[in-house]
Coordinates of C-alpha atoms in Angstrom, one line a residue:
X1 CA 108.6 -20.6 82.4
X2 CA 110.6 -17.5 82.2
X3 CA 108.9 -14.1 82.0
X4 CA 110.3 -10.6 81.5
X5 CA 110.8 -8.3 84.4
X6 CA 107.7 -6.1 83.5
X7 CA 105.4 -9.1 83.0
X8 CA 103.1 -10.8 85.6
X9 CA 103.6 -14.3 86.6
X10 CA 100.8 -16.7 85.4
X11 CA 100.6 -18.1 88.9
X12 CA 99.5 -14.7 90.4
X13 CA 95.8 -13.4 90.2
X14 CA 95.1 -11.2 87.2
X15 CA 93.8 -8.6 89.5
X16 CA 93.6 -8.2 93.3
X17 CA 90.1 -8.8 94.8
X18 CA 88.4 -5.8 96.3
X19 CA 88.7 -5.7 100.1
X20 CA 85.7 -6.8 102.1
X21 CA 84.1 -3.9 103.9
X22 CA 84.7 -4.0 107.7
X23 CA 81.7 -5.1 109.8
X24 CA 81.5 -1.6 111.4
X25 CA 81.3 0.0 107.9
X26 CA 78.5 -2.4 107.0
X27 CA 76.5 -1.7 110.1
X28 CA 76.9 2.1 109.5
X29 CA 75.7 1.7 105.9
X30 CA 72.6 -0.3 107.1
X31 CA 71.9 2.3 109.8
X32 CA 72.1 5.0 107.2
X33 CA 69.6 3.2 105.0
X34 CA 67.2 2.7 107.9
X35 CA 67.5 6.3 109.0
X36 CA 66.7 7.5 105.5
X37 CA 63.6 5.3 105.3
X38 CA 60.5 7.1 104.1
X39 CA 57.9 4.7 105.5
X40 CA 55.8 5.2 108.6
X41 CA 58.3 3.4 110.9
X42 CA 61.5 5.2 111.8
X43 CA 64.6 5.3 114.0
X44 CA 66.0 8.0 116.4
X45 CA 69.4 7.9 118.0
X46 CA 70.0 10.0 121.2
X47 CA 73.0 10.7 123.4
X48 CA 73.1 10.0 127.1
X49 CA 71.3 13.3 127.8
X50 CA 68.4 12.2 125.5
X51 CA 69.4 14.7 122.9
X52 CA 68.8 13.6 119.3
X53 CA 72.0 12.9 117.4
X54 CA 70.5 11.3 114.3
X55 CA 67.0 11.1 112.9
X56 CA 65.4 10.5 109.5
X57 CA 62.9 12.2 107.3
X58 CA 59.9 10.4 108.8
X59 CA 60.9 11.7 112.2
X60 CA 61.3 15.2 110.7
X61 CA 57.8 15.1 109.2
X62 CA 56.3 14.1 112.6
X63 CA 58.2 16.9 114.3
X64 CA 57.3 19.3 111.5
X65 CA 60.8 20.6 111.0
X66 CA 63.8 19.8 108.8
X67 CA 65.9 16.7 109.7
X68 CA 69.0 18.8 110.3
X69 CA 67.1 20.9 112.9
X70 CA 66.4 17.8 115.1
X71 CA 70.0 17.3 116.0
X72 CA 70.6 18.5 119.5
X73 CA 66.9 18.7 120.4
X74 CA 65.4 16.9 123.3
X75 CA 62.7 14.3 122.6
X76 CA 60.1 16.5 124.3
X77 CA 61.1 19.6 122.3
X78 CA 61.1 17.7 119.0
X79 CA 58.0 15.6 119.3
X80 CA 56.1 17.2 122.2
X81 CA 55.6 13.8 123.9
X82 CA 56.2 13.3 127.6
X83 CA 55.4 9.6 127.2
X84 CA 58.1 9.1 124.6
X85 CA 60.7 10.8 126.8
X86 CA 59.5 8.7 129.7
X87 CA 60.1 5.4 127.8
X88 CA 63.6 6.6 126.7
X89 CA 64.6 7.8 130.2
X90 CA 63.5 4.5 131.8
X91 CA 65.6 2.5 129.3
X92 CA 68.6 4.8 129.8
X93 CA 68.5 4.6 133.6
X94 CA 67.9 0.9 133.9
X95 CA 70.3 0.1 130.9
X96 CA 67.7 -2.4 129.7
X97 CA 65.4 -2.4 126.6
X98 CA 62.0 -0.8 127.3
X99 CA 58.8 -0.7 125.3
X100 CA 55.9 1.7 125.3
X101 CA 53.1 3.2 123.2
X102 CA 52.9 6.9 122.4
X103 CA 50.9 9.3 120.3
X104 CA 52.8 11.6 118.0
X105 CA 52.0 14.0 115.2
X106 CA 49.5 16.8 115.1
X107 CA 47.0 16.4 117.9
X108 CA 48.4 12.9 118.6
X109 CA 46.9 11.5 115.3
X110 CA 49.4 8.7 115.0
X111 CA 50.1 5.8 117.5
X112 CA 53.6 4.4 117.7
X113 CA 55.0 1.4 119.5
X114 CA 58.4 2.4 120.9
X115 CA 61.4 0.1 121.5
X116 CA 64.2 1.9 123.4
X117 CA 67.5 0.1 123.2
X118 CA 70.5 1.3 125.2
X119 CA 73.7 1.4 123.1
X120 CA 76.9 -0.2 124.4
X121 CA 78.7 3.1 124.3
X122 CA 76.2 5.6 125.4
X123 CA 72.8 6.9 124.4
X124 CA 69.8 5.1 122.9
X125 CA 68.5 3.6 119.7
X126 CA 64.8 4.1 119.5
X127 CA 62.7 2.2 117.0
X128 CA 59.2 3.5 116.4
X129 CA 56.6 1.3 114.7
X130 CA 53.4 2.9 113.5
X131 CA 50.4 0.9 114.9
X132 CA 47.7 3.4 114.1
X133 CA 45.8 1.2 111.7
X134 CA 46.1 -1.8 114.0
X135 CA 44.7 0.1 116.9
X136 CA 41.9 1.5 114.7
X137 CA 40.9 -2.0 113.6
X138 CA 40.9 -3.1 117.2
X139 CA 38.7 -0.1 118.2
X140 CA 36.3 -0.9 115.3
X141 CA 36.1 -4.5 116.5
X142 CA 35.3 -3.4 120.1
X143 CA 32.7 -0.9 118.9
X144 CA 31.1 -3.6 116.7
X145 CA 30.8 -6.1 119.6
X146 CA 29.4 -3.4 121.9
X147 CA 26.9 -2.2 119.3
X148 CA 25.7 -5.5 118.1
X149 CA 25.3 -6.7 121.7
X150 CA 23.2 -3.6 122.4
X151 CA 21.0 -4.1 119.3
X152 CA 20.5 -7.8 120.2
X153 CA 19.9 -7.3 123.9
X154 CA 17.1 -4.8 123.6
X155 CA 14.6 -6.8 121.5
X156 CA 15.6 -10.1 123.2
X157 CA 14.9 -8.5 126.7
X158 CA 11.6 -7.3 125.5
X159 CA 10.6 -10.7 124.1
X160 CA 11.7 -12.4 127.3
X161 CA 9.6 -9.9 129.4
X162 CA 6.6 -10.5 127.3
X163 CA 7.0 -14.2 127.5
X164 CA 7.2 -14.1 131.3
X165 CA 4.1 -11.9 131.5
X166 CA 2.2 -14.3 129.2
X167 CA 3.3 -17.3 131.2
X168 CA 2.2 -15.6 134.4
X169 CA -1.5 -15.6 133.2
X170 CA -1.8 -12.8 130.7
X171 CA -2.3 -15.3 128.0
X172 CA -5.8 -15.9 129.2
X173 CA -6.7 -12.3 128.4
X174 CA -7.3 -12.3 124.6
X175 CA -6.9 -8.6 124.1
X176 CA -3.6 -8.4 126.1
X177 CA -2.3 -11.6 124.4
X178 CA -3.0 -10.1 120.9
X179 CA -1.2 -6.9 121.9
X180 CA 1.8 -8.8 123.2
X181 CA 1.8 -10.9 120.0
X182 CA 2.1 -7.7 118.0
X183 CA 5.0 -6.5 120.1
X184 CA 6.8 -9.8 119.7
X185 CA 6.3 -9.6 115.9
X186 CA 7.8 -6.1 115.9
X187 CA 10.8 -7.2 117.9
X188 CA 11.4 -10.2 115.7
X189 CA 11.1 -8.0 112.6
X190 CA 13.8 -5.8 114.1
X191 CA 16.1 -8.8 114.7
X192 CA 15.5 -10.0 111.1
X193 CA 16.2 -6.6 109.7
X194 CA 19.4 -6.4 111.8
X195 CA 20.6 -9.8 110.5
X196 CA 19.7 -9.0 106.9
X197 CA 21.6 -5.7 107.0
X198 CA 24.6 -7.2 108.7
X199 CA 24.9 -9.9 106.0
X200 CA 24.3 -7.3 103.3
X201 CA 27.0 -5.0 104.7
X202 CA 29.4 -7.8 105.2
X203 CA 29.1 -9.0 101.6
X204 CA 29.5 -5.5 100.2
X205 CA 32.6 -4.7 102.4
X206 CA 34.3 -8.0 101.6
X207 CA 33.8 -7.5 97.9
X208 CA 31.6 -10.6 97.5
X209 CA 28.9 -8.5 95.8
X210 CA 29.9 -8.1 92.2
X211 CA 28.5 -5.0 90.6
X212 CA 27.2 -5.2 87.0
X213 CA 27.9 -1.7 85.7
X214 CA 26.1 -0.4 82.7
X215 CA 25.2 3.0 81.2
X216 CA 22.0 3.7 83.2
X217 CA 19.6 6.6 82.5
X218 CA 19.3 8.5 85.9
X219 CA 15.6 9.2 85.3
X220 CA 14.9 5.5 85.0
X221 CA 16.4 4.8 88.5
X222 CA 14.6 7.8 90.0
X223 CA 11.2 6.7 88.6
X224 CA 11.7 3.1 89.8
X225 CA 12.6 4.3 93.3
X226 CA 9.6 6.7 93.5
X227 CA 7.2 4.1 92.2
X228 CA 8.5 1.5 94.7
X229 CA 8.3 3.8 97.7
X230 CA 5.1 5.8 96.9
X231 CA 2.8 3.3 98.8
X232 CA 4.9 3.6 101.9
X233 CA 4.9 7.4 101.7
X234 CA 1.1 7.6 101.1
X235 CA 0.4 5.3 104.1
X236 CA 2.4 7.7 106.2
X237 CA 0.9 10.9 104.8
X238 CA 4.1 12.0 103.1
X239 CA 4.2 13.5 99.5
X240 CA 6.8 11.8 97.4
X241 CA 7.9 13.9 94.4
X242 CA 10.1 13.0 91.4
X243 CA 12.3 15.8 90.2
X244 CA 13.2 15.8 86.5
X245 CA 16.9 16.2 85.8
X246 CA 18.5 18.2 82.9
X247 CA 16.7 17.2 79.7
X248 CA 13.9 15.4 81.4
X249 CA 13.0 11.9 80.4
X250 CA 14.7 12.4 77.0
X251 CA 18.1 13.2 78.6
X252 CA 21.1 11.4 77.1
X253 CA 23.0 11.5 80.4
X254 CA 24.0 8.1 81.7
X255 CA 25.5 6.9 85.0
X256 CA 28.0 4.0 85.1
X257 CA 26.0 2.1 87.7
X258 CA 24.6 -1.3 88.7
X259 CA 20.9 -0.4 88.5
X260 CA 19.8 -2.8 91.3
X261 CA 22.4 -1.7 93.8
X262 CA 22.0 2.0 93.1
X263 CA 18.2 1.6 93.5
X264 CA 18.8 -0.2 96.8
X265 CA 20.9 2.7 98.1
X266 CA 18.3 5.3 97.1
X267 CA 15.5 3.3 98.6
X268 CA 17.4 3.3 101.9
X269 CA 17.7 7.1 101.7
X270 CA 14.0 7.6 100.8
X271 CA 12.9 5.2 103.6
X272 CA 14.9 7.3 106.1
X273 CA 13.5 10.6 104.6
X274 CA 9.9 9.3 105.1
X275 CA 10.6 7.9 108.5
X276 CA 12.0 11.2 109.8
X277 CA 9.5 13.6 108.1
X278 CA 6.6 15.3 109.7
X279 CA 3.0 14.3 108.6
X280 CA 2.1 16.1 105.4
X281 CA 5.8 16.6 104.7
X282 CA 7.4 16.3 101.3
X283 CA 10.3 14.1 100.1
X284 CA 11.9 15.0 96.8
X285 CA 14.0 12.5 94.7
X286 CA 16.0 13.7 91.7
X287 CA 19.3 13.9 89.9
X288 CA 21.6 16.5 88.4
X289 CA 24.8 16.5 86.4
X290 CA 28.1 17.3 88.1
X291 CA 31.6 17.4 86.5
X292 CA 32.3 13.7 85.7
X293 CA 29.5 12.5 87.9
X294 CA 25.7 12.1 88.2
X295 CA 24.4 13.2 91.5
X296 CA 21.3 11.4 92.9
X297 CA 19.6 13.3 95.8
X298 CA 16.9 12.7 98.3
X299 CA 15.6 15.9 100.1
X300 CA 13.1 16.1 103.0
X301 CA 11.7 18.9 105.2
X302 CA 11.7 16.7 108.3
X303 CA 13.5 16.9 111.7
X304 CA 17.0 17.3 110.2
X305 CA 20.4 16.2 111.7
X306 CA 22.4 18.2 114.3
X307 CA 25.6 19.5 112.8
X308 CA 27.7 17.7 115.4
X309 CA 26.5 14.3 114.1
X310 CA 27.0 14.9 110.4
X311 CA 30.6 13.7 110.2
X312 CA 29.7 10.2 111.6
X313 CA 26.3 9.8 110.1
X314 CA 27.4 7.1 107.6
X315 CA 29.2 5.0 110.2
X316 CA 28.0 1.5 111.1
X317 CA 25.5 1.5 114.0
X318 CA 25.7 5.2 114.4
X319 CA 22.4 6.8 115.5
X320 CA 21.8 10.4 116.0
X321 CA 19.5 10.1 119.0
X322 CA 17.5 7.1 120.0
X323 CA 14.7 9.1 121.6
X324 CA 14.4 11.1 118.3
X325 CA 14.3 7.9 116.4
X326 CA 11.6 6.4 118.6
X327 CA 9.6 9.6 118.4
X328 CA 9.7 9.4 114.6
X329 CA 8.4 5.8 114.8
X330 CA 5.2 6.9 116.5
X331 CA 2.2 5.7 114.4
X332 CA 0.8 8.5 112.2
X333 CA -2.6 6.9 111.9
X334 CA -4.8 4.2 113.4
X335 CA -3.2 1.7 111.1
X336 CA 0.5 2.6 111.1
X337 CA 2.8 1.0 108.6
X338 CA 4.9 -1.8 110.1
X339 CA 7.9 -0.9 108.0
X340 CA 8.4 2.4 109.9
X341 CA 7.5 0.9 113.3
X342 CA 10.5 -1.4 113.2
X343 CA 13.5 0.2 114.9
X344 CA 16.6 1.0 112.9
X345 CA 19.9 -0.8 113.5
X346 CA 21.9 2.1 112.2
X347 CA 23.2 0.2 109.2
X348 CA 21.2 1.6 106.4
X349 CA 23.4 4.6 105.7
X350 CA 26.6 2.5 106.0
X351 CA 25.2 0.3 103.3
X352 CA 24.5 3.4 101.2
X353 CA 28.1 4.6 101.6
X354 CA 29.6 1.2 100.7
X355 CA 27.4 0.9 97.6
X356 CA 28.5 4.4 96.5
X357 CA 32.2 3.6 97.1
X358 CA 31.9 0.3 95.2
X359 CA 30.8 2.4 92.2
X360 CA 33.9 4.6 92.7
X361 CA 31.5 7.3 93.9
X362 CA 30.8 9.0 97.2
X363 CA 28.0 10.1 99.5
X364 CA 27.3 13.3 101.3
X365 CA 24.7 15.1 103.4
X366 CA 23.6 18.6 104.1
X367 CA 21.2 19.2 106.9
X368 CA 19.8 21.8 109.3
X369 CA 18.2 20.7 112.5
X370 CA 14.5 21.3 112.4
X371 CA 14.4 22.1 108.6
X372 CA 15.2 18.9 106.9
X373 CA 18.1 17.1 105.2
X374 CA 19.5 16.5 101.7
X375 CA 21.4 13.2 101.1
X376 CA 23.2 12.6 97.9
X377 CA 25.1 10.0 96.0
X378 CA 27.7 10.8 93.3
X379 CA 28.1 8.1 90.6
X380 CA 30.7 8.4 87.8
X381 CA 29.1 9.4 84.5
X382 CA 29.2 6.7 81.7

C-alpha cells in the first residue's frame, strides 16, 4: 500500500507509548509520599553527621517547628532525645540496622519504636512507629493483673488464716467460732462484690450492655434513688435529702437516658457518699439543667478527696487511701450495716464513668478534703 510522504504508515503505532519512569524516580516519588505522611508514623533522613536532611510534617509537629527549619539540625537539637541520637549513632557506626524505643513530644508524651537503617551512600533512614497506645494497653493489663491479684489475695489470706485457727481448736469455742464465721462471711461478700463488679464493668466496656434510651423525667430518677437508699442511710445515721430541680415535680425537662442504668450509677454515688460521710452527716441528691444536658449530682459533707487524687478517681481499682477507707467502714452502731462493712474493690466509680459515657455523657467531681464532695453525671437532654 502506498502512502503520501506526510502520512503515517499503518504498520506504525498511532502514538508513541509514554516512557516508563526510571526505578530511581519511582523510589523518589514513594519516599516523597512517605515523608509527607500526616499520620503518627514518620520518616527522617540524616547525613553521616546525623544532621537532618529531610523530614515530614509529623516530625515537624513533634519538634514543634516548621519542616523547613529541621534541615541541618541534629537529632538532639530537633527532638531533644538523647536516646534517639544513641540509636542512630550506633547504626551509623556499625553500619547495620538498629532498633530502639524512645519518648518524643512534649514531656515525652509519645512512645516511638525506632528503626535506623544505614543508607548505601551515606547517612541514615530512620523509621519511627508510634507505639504509645500499644504500651498504654500493656500497662493497663499489667495494672489490672496486679490490682486483681491484690484484691483477691487479701480476703483469701484472711479466710485461710481463720480456717487454720478454727482447725487448731478455736472451733470448740462457740463465741470465737461465731465471730470467725462473721469474718468469713464479710470476706466472701467482698469477693462476691468484686466478681459482680468485674463482670458488670466488662459487659459495659465491651458494649454487651445495650442501653434503652427514653425521655426520662430527672425527678423520677432522683426520687427512685433516694427511696431505694434511704434505709441504708438511716441505718448509718445519715440524712438523705432529695433536692427539687427547676420546675419541681411538674418540670417538663427530660433526659435521654436508660432509667435502670442511670439509677445504677447514681446508687453507686449515693452509696459512696453514705460510706464516707460522718455520723449525722447529710447527703443531697438532685438535678439541674445545663446547656444541652441534665446534670445529676450527689453531694456530701464527709471526709472529701485530696486534690492530688481527683484526676484518677474514676479509674478502675483506684483507691484514695486504704486506711481512710477502712476507717470509714468502722461500724457506726452496735448493729452496723453489712453493706458498708464490705471493703470496696475500687470499681464503683469506674462503672459510673462507663455508664455516663455509654449515654454520650460525662462525669466529674469537686471536692475539698475534710469538707465533702460533689459528684455529678451529665446526661444529654431529650
